[in-house]
PDB file of C-alpha atoms in Angstrom:
ATOM      1  CA  GLU A  28      60.907  91.323 138.370  1.00 71.00           C
ATOM      2  CA  VAL A  29      61.109  90.383 134.952  1.00 74.00           C
ATOM      3  CA  THR A  30      61.793  94.223 133.879  1.00 78.00           C
ATOM      4  CA  GLN A  31      64.640  94.547 136.243  1.00 69.00           C
ATOM      5  CA  ALA A  32      66.136  91.356 135.163  1.00 68.00           C
ATOM      6  CA  LEU A  33      66.164  92.389 131.191  1.00 72.00           C
ATOM      7  CA  ALA A  34      67.533  95.861 132.350  1.00 64.00           C
ATOM      8  CA  GLU A  35      70.406  94.148 134.437  1.00 63.00           C
ATOM      9  CA  ALA A  36      71.022  91.768 131.768  1.00 65.00           C
ATOM     10  CA  GLU A  37      71.329  94.733 129.213  1.00 64.00           C
ATOM     11  CA  LYS A  38      73.585  96.457 131.313  1.00 59.00           C
ATOM     12  CA  PHE A  39      75.960  93.547 131.649  1.00 57.00           C
ATOM     13  CA  ALA A  40      75.995  92.928 127.939  1.00 60.00           C
ATOM     14  CA  ALA A  41      76.764  96.223 127.720  1.00 59.00           C
ATOM     15  CA  VAL A  42      79.903  95.964 130.095  1.00 57.00           C
ATOM     16  CA  ASN A  43      80.949  93.154 128.134  1.00 61.00           C
ATOM     17  CA  ARG A  44      80.853  94.840 124.918  1.00 62.00           C
ATOM     18  CA  ARG A  45      82.805  97.944 126.633  1.00 64.00           C
ATOM     19  CA  SER A  46      85.515  95.095 127.813  1.00 66.00           C
ATOM     20  CA  ALA A  47      86.182  93.635 124.533  1.00 64.00           C
ATOM     21  CA  PHE A  48      86.891  97.363 123.317  1.00 66.00           C
ATOM     22  CA  MET A  49      89.148  98.051 126.029  1.00 71.00           C
ATOM     23  CA  VAL A  50      91.325  95.032 125.368  1.00 71.00           C
ATOM     24  CA  HIS A  51      91.339  96.138 121.769  1.00 66.00           C
ATOM     25  CA  ASP A  52      92.386  99.747 122.872  1.00 73.00           C
ATOM     26  CA  LEU A  53      95.102  98.549 125.402  1.00 77.00           C
ATOM     27  CA  LYS A  54      96.499  95.987 122.319  1.00 75.00           C
ATOM     28  CA  ASN A  55      96.954  99.234 120.251  1.00 74.00           C
ATOM     29  CA  LEU A  56      98.361 101.193 123.182  1.00 78.00           C
ATOM     30  CA  VAL A  57     100.853  98.270 124.093  1.00 80.00           C
ATOM     31  CA  ALA A  58     101.792  98.559 120.406  1.00 78.00           C
ATOM     32  CA  GLN A  59     102.982 102.377 120.571  1.00 74.00           C
ATOM     33  CA  LEU A  60     104.535 101.360 123.908  1.00 81.00           C
ATOM     34  CA  SER A  61     106.616  98.640 122.451  1.00 81.00           C
ATOM     35  CA  LEU A  62     107.400 100.712 119.253  1.00 78.00           C
ATOM     36  CA  MET A  63     108.905 103.594 121.216  1.00 79.00           C
ATOM     37  CA  LEU A  64     110.969 100.954 123.469  1.00 82.00           C
ATOM     38  CA  LYS A  65     112.589  99.802 120.234  1.00 80.00           C
ATOM     39  CA  SER A  66     113.282 103.082 118.891  1.00 81.00           C
ATOM     40  CA  ALA A  67     114.686 103.504 122.080  1.00 82.00           C
ATOM     41  CA  GLU A  68     117.571 101.515 121.503  1.00 79.00           C
ATOM     42  CA  ARG A  69     118.860 103.466 118.424  1.00 81.00           C
ATOM     43  CA  HIS A  70     117.622 106.937 119.396  1.00 81.00           C
ATOM     44  CA  GLY A  71     117.540 107.202 123.115  1.00 79.00           C
ATOM     45  CA  ASP A  72     120.685 109.798 122.778  1.00 83.00           C
ATOM     46  CA  ASN A  73     118.454 112.119 120.330  1.00 86.00           C
ATOM     47  CA  PRO A  74     117.123 115.286 122.529  1.00 85.00           C
ATOM     48  CA  GLU A  75     114.193 115.434 119.922  1.00 82.00           C
ATOM     49  CA  PHE A  76     113.228 111.522 120.194  1.00 82.00           C
ATOM     50  CA  ARG A  77     113.318 111.832 124.344  1.00 83.00           C
ATOM     51  CA  ARG A  78     110.909 115.018 123.642  1.00 82.00           C
ATOM     52  CA  ASP A  79     108.496 112.770 121.718  1.00 80.00           C
ATOM     53  CA  MET A  80     108.845 109.748 123.745  1.00 81.00           C
ATOM     54  CA  MET A  81     107.670 111.898 126.572  1.00 84.00           C
ATOM     55  CA  GLU A  82     104.726 113.271 124.588  1.00 79.00           C
ATOM     56  CA  THR A  83     103.976 109.675 123.858  1.00 78.00           C
ATOM     57  CA  VAL A  84     103.773 108.321 127.416  1.00 84.00           C
ATOM     58  CA  GLN A  85     101.608 111.112 128.442  1.00 80.00           C
ATOM     59  CA  HIS A  86      99.446 110.778 125.623  1.00 74.00           C
ATOM     60  CA  VAL A  87      99.499 106.622 126.413  1.00 79.00           C
ATOM     61  CA  VAL A  88      98.839 107.345 130.228  1.00 80.00           C
ATOM     62  CA  ASP A  89      95.931 109.979 129.382  1.00 73.00           C
ATOM     63  CA  ARG A  90      94.346 107.258 126.890  1.00 71.00           C
ATOM     64  CA  MET A  91      94.031 104.885 129.602  1.00 76.00           C
ATOM     65  CA  GLY A  92      92.860 106.811 132.276  1.00 71.00           C
ATOM     66  CA  LEU A  93      90.193 108.214 130.208  1.00 64.00           C
ATOM     67  CA  MET A  94      89.387 104.179 129.269  1.00 67.00           C
ATOM     68  CA  LEU A  95      89.012 103.455 133.266  1.00 68.00           C
ATOM     69  CA  SER A  96      86.992 106.814 133.711  1.00 60.00           C
ATOM     70  CA  GLN A  97      84.229 105.324 130.946  1.00 57.00           C
ATOM     71  CA  ALA A  98      84.514 102.168 132.691  1.00 58.00           C
ATOM     72  CA  LYS A  99      81.248 101.922 134.003  1.00 52.00           C
ATOM     73  CA  LEU A 100      77.540 100.423 133.974  1.00 40.00           C
ATOM     74  CA  SER A 101      76.050 102.416 130.796  1.00 44.00           C
ATOM     75  CA  THR A 102      74.138 101.541 128.137  1.00 42.00           C
ATOM     76  CA  ARG A 103      74.537 105.218 126.287  1.00 45.00           C
ATOM     77  CA  PRO A 104      78.032 105.494 125.396  1.00 48.00           C
ATOM     78  CA  LEU A 105      77.274 108.381 122.642  1.00 54.00           C
ATOM     79  CA  GLN A 106      76.033 111.223 125.042  1.00 66.00           C
ATOM     80  CA  ASN A 107      77.181 114.576 125.172  1.00 77.00           C
ATOM     81  CA  PRO A 108      78.745 114.956 121.212  1.00 84.00           C
ATOM     82  CA  ARG A 109      80.621 118.234 120.920  1.00 88.00           C
ATOM     83  CA  SER A 110      81.894 119.847 118.034  1.00 93.00           C
ATOM     84  CA  VAL A 111      85.545 118.739 117.357  1.00 94.00           C
ATOM     85  CA  ASP A 112      88.424 119.516 115.064  1.00 95.00           C
ATOM     86  CA  VAL A 113      88.843 116.199 112.978  1.00 95.00           C
ATOM     87  CA  ALA A 114      91.741 117.924 111.512  1.00 95.00           C
ATOM     88  CA  ALA A 115      93.771 118.306 114.314  1.00 94.00           C
ATOM     89  CA  ILE A 116      92.875 114.510 115.814  1.00 94.00           C
ATOM     90  CA  ALA A 117      94.458 113.499 112.209  1.00 94.00           C
ATOM     91  CA  ARG A 118      97.694 115.560 112.721  1.00 92.00           C
ATOM     92  CA  GLN A 119      98.229 113.865 116.441  1.00 88.00           C
ATOM     93  CA  VAL A 120      97.237 110.107 114.942  1.00 89.00           C
ATOM     94  CA  CYS A 121      99.594 110.242 112.061  1.00 89.00           C
ATOM     95  CA  ARG A 122     102.380 112.189 113.934  1.00 85.00           C
ATOM     96  CA  LEU A 123     102.434 109.009 116.548  1.00 80.00           C
ATOM     97  CA  LYS A 124     102.122 106.720 113.817  1.00 82.00           C
ATOM     98  CA  GLN A 125     104.662 107.975 111.639  1.00 80.00           C
ATOM     99  CA  ALA A 126     107.737 106.425 113.700  1.00 71.00           C
ATOM    100  CA  GLN A 127     105.906 103.019 112.451  1.00 70.00           C
ATOM    101  CA  ARG A 128     105.873 104.211 108.644  1.00 78.00           C
ATOM    102  CA  PRO A 129     107.893 107.379 107.850  1.00 77.00           C
ATOM    103  CA  GLY A 130     106.353 107.951 104.228  1.00 80.00           C
ATOM    104  CA  LEU A 131     102.542 108.402 105.756  1.00 90.00           C
ATOM    105  CA  SER A 132     101.163 111.718 104.456  1.00 92.00           C
ATOM    106  CA  LEU A 133      98.522 113.577 105.807  1.00 94.00           C
ATOM    107  CA  ARG A 134      96.716 116.177 103.664  1.00 94.00           C
ATOM    108  CA  ALA A 135      94.253 118.638 105.707  1.00 90.00           C
ATOM    109  CA  ASP A 136      93.667 122.064 104.928  1.00 81.00           C
ATOM    110  CA  GLY A 137      92.713 124.304 107.737  1.00 85.00           C
ATOM    111  CA  PRO A 138      90.326 123.072 110.684  1.00 91.00           C
ATOM    112  CA  ALA A 139      87.538 120.519 110.008  1.00 93.00           C
ATOM    113  CA  TYR A 140      84.694 120.646 112.864  1.00 94.00           C
ATOM    114  CA  ALA A 141      82.456 117.554 113.185  1.00 95.00           C
ATOM    115  CA  VAL A 142      79.787 116.255 115.659  1.00 92.00           C
ATOM    116  CA  GLY A 143      81.991 113.549 117.562  1.00 92.00           C
ATOM    117  CA  HIS A 144      83.868 113.037 121.049  1.00 91.00           C
ATOM    118  CA  SER A 145      87.696 113.709 120.630  1.00 89.00           C
ATOM    119  CA  ASP A 146      88.626 110.451 122.376  1.00 84.00           C
ATOM    120  CA  ARG A 147      86.430 108.223 120.315  1.00 86.00           C
ATOM    121  CA  LEU A 148      87.252 109.907 116.913  1.00 91.00           C
ATOM    122  CA  GLU A 149      91.073 109.404 117.896  1.00 89.00           C
ATOM    123  CA  HIS A 150      90.656 105.948 118.505  1.00 84.00           C
ATOM    124  CA  VAL A 151      88.873 105.237 115.190  1.00 89.00           C
ATOM    125  CA  LEU A 152      91.355 106.945 113.107  1.00 92.00           C
ATOM    126  CA  ALA A 153      94.332 105.551 115.158  1.00 87.00           C
ATOM    127  CA  HIS A 154      92.582 101.983 114.334  1.00 86.00           C
ATOM    128  CA  VAL A 155      92.358 102.316 110.978  1.00 91.00           C
ATOM    129  CA  VAL A 156      95.604 104.088 110.140  1.00 90.00           C
ATOM    130  CA  GLN A 157      97.353 101.161 111.943  1.00 86.00           C
ATOM    131  CA  ASN A 158      95.468  98.588 109.836  1.00 87.00           C
ATOM    132  CA  ALA A 159      96.851 100.355 106.925  1.00 90.00           C
ATOM    133  CA  VAL A 160     100.509 100.212 108.459  1.00 87.00           C
ATOM    134  CA  ASP A 161      99.606  96.564 109.515  1.00 86.00           C
ATOM    135  CA  ALA A 162      98.624  96.102 105.609  1.00 88.00           C
ATOM    136  CA  THR A 163     101.723  97.788 104.096  1.00 90.00           C
ATOM    137  CA  VAL A 164     105.843  97.018 103.344  1.00 88.00           C
ATOM    138  CA  HIS A 165     107.920  99.541 105.121  1.00 82.00           C
ATOM    139  CA  ASN A 166     108.098 101.582 102.224  1.00 84.00           C
ATOM    140  CA  GLY A 167     104.198 101.568 101.739  1.00 87.00           C
ATOM    141  CA  ILE A 168     102.417 104.294 100.752  1.00 90.00           C
ATOM    142  CA  ILE A 169      99.884 105.420 103.102  1.00 93.00           C
ATOM    143  CA  ARG A 170      98.027 108.558 102.336  1.00 95.00           C
ATOM    144  CA  VAL A 171      95.021 110.423 105.201  1.00 96.00           C
ATOM    145  CA  SER A 172      92.985 113.052 104.004  1.00 96.00           C
ATOM    146  CA  VAL A 173      90.354 115.210 105.561  1.00 95.00           C
ATOM    147  CA  LEU A 174      87.975 116.928 103.585  1.00 93.00           C
ATOM    148  CA  ASN A 175      85.349 119.729 104.802  1.00 90.00           C
ATOM    149  CA  SER A 176      82.489 119.893 102.356  1.00 85.00           C
ATOM    150  CA  GLY A 177      80.151 122.147 104.555  1.00 82.00           C
ATOM    151  CA  ASN A 178      77.832 119.567 105.642  1.00 88.00           C
ATOM    152  CA  ASP A 179      80.045 116.935 106.111  1.00 93.00           C
ATOM    153  CA  VAL A 180      83.380 116.285 107.078  1.00 95.00           C
ATOM    154  CA  THR A 181      85.339 113.158 105.320  1.00 96.00           C
ATOM    155  CA  ILE A 182      88.260 111.324 106.744  1.00 96.00           C
ATOM    156  CA  GLU A 183      89.977 109.140 103.721  1.00 96.00           C
ATOM    157  CA  VAL A 184      92.775 106.516 104.671  1.00 95.00           C
ATOM    158  CA  GLU A 185      94.088 104.672 101.554  1.00 95.00           C
ATOM    159  CA  ASP A 186      96.937 102.282 101.178  1.00 93.00           C
ATOM    160  CA  ASN A 187      98.630 100.361  98.466  1.00 93.00           C
ATOM    161  CA  GLY A 188      99.022  97.166 100.988  1.00 91.00           C
ATOM    162  CA  THR A 189      97.623  93.473 100.620  1.00 90.00           C
ATOM    163  CA  GLY A 190      93.874  94.477 100.320  1.00 90.00           C
ATOM    164  CA  MET A 191      91.038  92.452 101.020  1.00 88.00           C
ATOM    165  CA  SER A 192      88.735  90.361  98.935  1.00 88.00           C
ATOM    166  CA  THR A 193      85.286  91.848  97.781  1.00 86.00           C
ATOM    167  CA  ASP A 194      83.462  88.697  99.532  1.00 85.00           C
ATOM    168  CA  PHE A 195      85.225  89.304 103.199  1.00 84.00           C
ATOM    169  CA  VAL A 196      84.746  93.321 102.576  1.00 83.00           C
ATOM    170  CA  GLN A 197      80.724  92.649 101.869  1.00 82.00           C
ATOM    171  CA  GLN A 198      80.007  89.950 104.050  1.00 79.00           C
ATOM    172  CA  ARG A 199      82.323  89.839 107.131  1.00 76.00           C
ATOM    173  CA  LEU A 200      84.329  92.620 107.626  1.00 74.00           C
ATOM    174  CA  PHE A 201      81.512  94.553 109.735  1.00 71.00           C
ATOM    175  CA  LYS A 202      81.018  91.495 111.636  1.00 71.00           C
ATOM    176  CA  PRO A 203      82.535  91.398 115.411  1.00 58.00           C
ATOM    177  CA  PHE A 204      85.326  88.938 115.687  1.00 53.00           C
ATOM    178  CA  GLU A 205      85.720  88.745 111.946  1.00 54.00           C
ATOM    179  CA  THR A 206      89.647  89.778 111.009  1.00 58.00           C
ATOM    180  CA  THR A 207      92.312  88.831 108.090  1.00 57.00           C
ATOM    181  CA  LYS A 208      95.427  89.463 110.684  1.00 54.00           C
ATOM    182  CA  ASP A 209      96.789  86.560 112.593  1.00 52.00           C
ATOM    183  CA  SER A 210      96.949  88.901 115.355  1.00 49.00           C
ATOM    184  CA  GLY A 211      93.630  90.759 115.146  1.00 49.00           C
ATOM    185  CA  MET A 212      90.764  90.493 117.173  1.00 45.00           C
ATOM    186  CA  GLY A 213      88.085  91.342 114.781  1.00 53.00           C
ATOM    187  CA  ILE A 214      86.658  94.177 117.058  1.00 60.00           C
ATOM    188  CA  GLY A 215      88.003  97.525 115.950  1.00 71.00           C
ATOM    189  CA  VAL A 216      86.005  97.954 112.274  1.00 80.00           C
ATOM    190  CA  TYR A 217      82.877  97.015 114.338  1.00 79.00           C
ATOM    191  CA  GLU A 218      83.497  99.153 117.131  1.00 80.00           C
ATOM    192  CA  SER A 219      84.485 101.959 114.814  1.00 85.00           C
ATOM    193  CA  GLN A 220      81.217 101.831 112.191  1.00 87.00           C
ATOM    194  CA  HIS A 221      78.840 101.164 115.467  1.00 84.00           C
ATOM    195  CA  TYR A 222      80.123 104.327 116.913  1.00 87.00           C
ATOM    196  CA  VAL A 223      80.196 106.647 113.620  1.00 91.00           C
ATOM    197  CA  SER A 224      76.557 105.461 112.626  1.00 90.00           C
ATOM    198  CA  GLY A 225      75.473 106.427 116.234  1.00 89.00           C
ATOM    199  CA  LEU A 226      77.086 110.113 115.317  1.00 91.00           C
ATOM    200  CA  GLY A 227      74.797 109.975 112.086  1.00 92.00           C
ATOM    201  CA  GLY A 228      77.524 109.565 110.074  1.00 94.00           C
ATOM    202  CA  SER A 229      79.013 106.451 107.675  1.00 94.00           C
ATOM    203  CA  MET A 230      82.024 104.098 107.255  1.00 92.00           C
ATOM    204  CA  HIS A 231      82.698 102.665 103.893  1.00 93.00           C
ATOM    205  CA  ILE A 232      85.931 100.534 102.708  1.00 92.00           C
ATOM    206  CA  GLU A 233      86.798  99.713  98.791  1.00 93.00           C
ATOM    207  CA  SER A 234      89.503  97.087  98.888  1.00 92.00           C
ATOM    208  CA  ALA A 235      90.836  94.759  96.611  1.00 91.00           C
ATOM    209  CA  GLU A 236      93.646  91.759  96.728  1.00 91.00           C
ATOM    210  CA  GLY A 237      97.102  92.910  96.106  1.00 90.00           C
ATOM    211  CA  LEU A 238      95.974  96.617  95.132  1.00 91.00           C
ATOM    212  CA  GLY A 239      95.229  98.138  98.716  1.00 92.00           C
ATOM    213  CA  THR A 240      92.649  99.612 100.647  1.00 93.00           C
ATOM    214  CA  CYS A 241      90.895 102.997 101.336  1.00 94.00           C
ATOM    215  CA  VAL A 242      88.660 103.704 104.044  1.00 94.00           C
ATOM    216  CA  ARG A 243      86.212 106.601 103.806  1.00 95.00           C
ATOM    217  CA  ILE A 244      84.462 107.969 107.017  1.00 95.00           C
ATOM    218  CA  VAL A 245      81.691 110.763 106.844  1.00 96.00           C
ATOM    219  CA  LEU A 246      80.954 112.272 109.719  1.00 95.00           C
ATOM    220  CA  PRO A 247      78.147 115.272 110.117  1.00 94.00           C
ATOM    221  CA  ALA A 248      79.867 118.728 110.003  1.00 93.00           C
ATOM    222  CA  ALA A 249      79.385 121.121 113.372  1.00 89.00           C
ATOM    223  CA  ALA A 250      80.019 124.618 114.219  1.00 75.00           C
ATOM    224  CA  VAL A 251      83.012 126.043 115.441  1.00 71.00           C
ATOM    225  CA  ALA A 252      83.743 125.573 119.015  1.00 56.00           C
ATOM    226  CA  ASN A 253      79.852 124.784 119.161  1.00 51.00           C
ATOM    227  CA  GLU A 254      79.226 122.150 122.272  1.00 44.00           C
ATOM    228  CA  LEU A 255      75.998 119.994 121.310  1.00 44.00           C
ATOM    229  CA  ALA A 256      74.148 118.757 124.477  1.00 38.00           C
TER     230      ALA A 256
END
C-alpha cells in the first residue's frame, strides 16, 4: 500500500508540473493570437497578411491539440526522441515572432539535425526568443543562430535588451517561479533547462544589466532522418 501510494503521489506531482507548463504554453499562444488580432486592424485587407494569419491560427490549433494529447498521467515525458531539423524549427519560430520584432534575424546554414521532439524544441526556442522580444525595445537587436559542429547542434539567441544581473543568473534564473518580468510565471527557463538536460544537452545563459543576454542551447547531433527509439 505504501509503494502504491508513493507511485500515485509521483504521478500526481508529474501532472501538477505538466499543468503548470501547459498554463505557461497557453500564455504564449494567447500572446500570439492577441498580437495577430491587433495587427489585423491595420493589415486585415492585405492578402499576404491573411495567409500568414491563417497559418498562425492553424499552428496555434495544432499546438493546443498536441498539448491536450500530452495531458496524461505520465512520469516519463521524454519518450521516443527523434532526429529533428533544428534549423527548420528556428525558421518557423522566427517567422512567427517577426511580426513583433521585424529586425529579428536568423542565421542557419542548411539543415541541422539534433536529438529531440519537434514540438518541445519549438516551445523551448519560442520561449527564449519571446524573452528576448520582451527584453528589447521595438528597434532592438535579436539574433538567432543555428550552428552544426558535427557532434553537437548549438542554438544561440542574442539580444541587446535590458539584461539580468549576475546574481540573478547564477542564483535564481534556473529555479522554478523565479522571474524578472512583472507578468512572468518563472517556469519557462526551468522547464526548458530540464527538457534540454533530459536529452543529454545543456543550456547556458550569459547576461549583463543594460547590455543584453545570450542564451546558448547545445543539443546532441543526430543522423539525418534517423528515428531514435
